[in-house]
Short mmCIF file of C-alpha atoms in Angstrom, two decimals:
data_model
loop_
_atom_site.label_atom_id
_atom_site.label_comp_id
_atom_site.label_asym_id
_atom_site.label_seq_id
_atom_site.Cartn_x
_atom_site.Cartn_y
_atom_site.Cartn_z
CA GLY A 654 176.54 246.08 26.73
CA GLU A 655 173.74 247.34 28.86
CA ARG A 656 170.81 245.02 29.56
CA VAL A 657 167.46 246.35 30.64
CA GLY A 658 165.03 244.22 32.60
CA ARG A 659 162.21 244.34 35.10
CA ALA A 660 162.06 243.31 38.73
CA VAL A 661 159.72 243.52 41.70
CA ILE A 662 161.12 244.73 45.02
CA ARG A 663 160.05 242.19 47.65
CA ASP A 664 161.88 243.70 50.62
CA ILE A 665 164.05 246.77 51.23
CA SER A 666 166.21 247.88 54.15
CA TYR A 667 168.92 250.40 54.90
CA SER A 668 171.62 248.04 53.62
CA GLY A 669 169.99 246.38 50.63
CA MET A 670 166.95 244.76 49.09
CA ARG A 671 165.50 241.53 47.79
CA ILE A 672 164.06 241.55 44.28
CA GLU A 673 162.26 239.02 42.11
CA THR A 674 163.13 238.91 38.41
CA LEU A 675 163.19 236.70 35.34
CA GLU A 676 166.62 238.08 34.34
CA ALA A 677 169.54 235.61 34.36
CA LEU A 678 171.87 237.23 36.90
CA GLU A 679 174.56 235.69 39.09
CA GLN A 680 175.99 236.14 42.56
CA GLY A 681 178.94 238.56 42.58
CA GLU A 682 177.63 240.70 39.69
CA THR A 683 177.09 244.44 40.15
CA ILE A 684 173.83 245.73 38.70
CA PHE A 685 172.33 249.22 38.48
CA LEU A 686 168.70 249.76 39.48
CA ASP A 687 166.18 252.55 38.97
CA PHE A 688 163.35 252.60 41.54
CA ASP A 689 161.28 254.87 43.73
CA ILE A 690 160.18 254.68 47.34
CA ALA A 691 156.56 255.63 48.07
CA GLY A 692 156.32 257.40 44.70
CA ARG A 693 158.17 260.31 46.26
CA PHE A 694 161.88 259.45 46.39
CA VAL A 695 163.39 258.54 43.01
CA PHE A 696 166.67 256.68 42.64
CA GLN A 697 168.46 256.06 39.33
CA LYS A 698 171.35 253.80 38.42
CA VAL A 699 171.96 252.73 42.02
CA PRO A 700 174.90 250.27 42.08
CA MET A 701 174.05 247.04 43.88
CA LEU A 702 176.03 243.87 44.47
CA ILE A 703 174.21 240.55 44.06
CA THR A 704 174.99 238.67 47.27
CA ARG A 705 172.45 235.82 47.01
CA VAL A 706 170.51 234.09 44.25
CA TYR A 707 167.53 231.81 44.91
CA ARG A 708 165.33 230.05 42.37
CA HIS A 709 161.65 230.62 43.15
CA SER A 710 158.67 229.35 41.09
CA GLY A 711 160.26 229.98 37.69
CA SER A 712 161.86 233.28 38.67
CA LEU A 713 164.91 234.35 40.66
CA LEU A 714 165.00 236.03 44.07
CA LEU A 715 168.15 238.14 44.40
CA GLY A 716 169.65 239.47 47.61
CA LEU A 717 171.31 242.81 46.84
CA THR A 718 173.56 245.13 48.85
CA PHE A 719 173.76 248.90 48.25
CA GLN A 720 177.29 249.88 47.19
CA LYS A 721 177.58 253.65 47.33
CA GLY A 722 177.50 255.71 50.55
CA TYR A 723 175.58 258.59 48.94
CA ASP A 724 172.73 256.31 47.87
CA ARG A 725 172.66 254.56 51.24
CA ARG A 726 172.15 257.87 53.07
CA HIS A 727 169.34 258.93 50.73
CA ILE A 728 167.66 255.53 50.92
CA ARG A 729 167.85 255.62 54.74
CA HIS A 730 166.21 259.07 54.65
CA ALA A 731 163.43 257.85 52.31
CA LEU A 732 162.70 254.74 54.38
CA THR A 733 162.70 256.71 57.63
CA TYR A 734 160.25 259.19 56.10
CA VAL A 735 157.91 256.39 54.97
CA VAL A 736 157.98 254.64 58.37
CA GLU A 737 157.45 257.85 60.34
CA SER A 738 154.62 259.10 58.11
CA SER A 739 152.77 255.77 58.34
CA THR A 740 152.49 255.78 62.14
#
C-alpha cells in the first residue's frame, strides 16, 4: 500500500536530492515525492530512486536520483530560474 511521510530537502541538484526523514526506507527502493521549489514550481509524485542511506542523529539522510526525463527537465528549469533570479 501507499505510505505517506514527511521529509526535509537538505540539498537539490539537476540529477537528484538529499532528504532527511524518519521514515524507514532502504537503498534501491523507488519513492514518489511531492515538493515545490521556491514556492513557485510544484512537483507531484516525482519518482526517485534511493541510491544512498545514511543514519544521522536519529533520522535518515537519503540520497535520491530523479527517474523521469520530464521531471528532470522541469526541475532543471525551476532551479535555473531560482539561481538566476537570486543574482
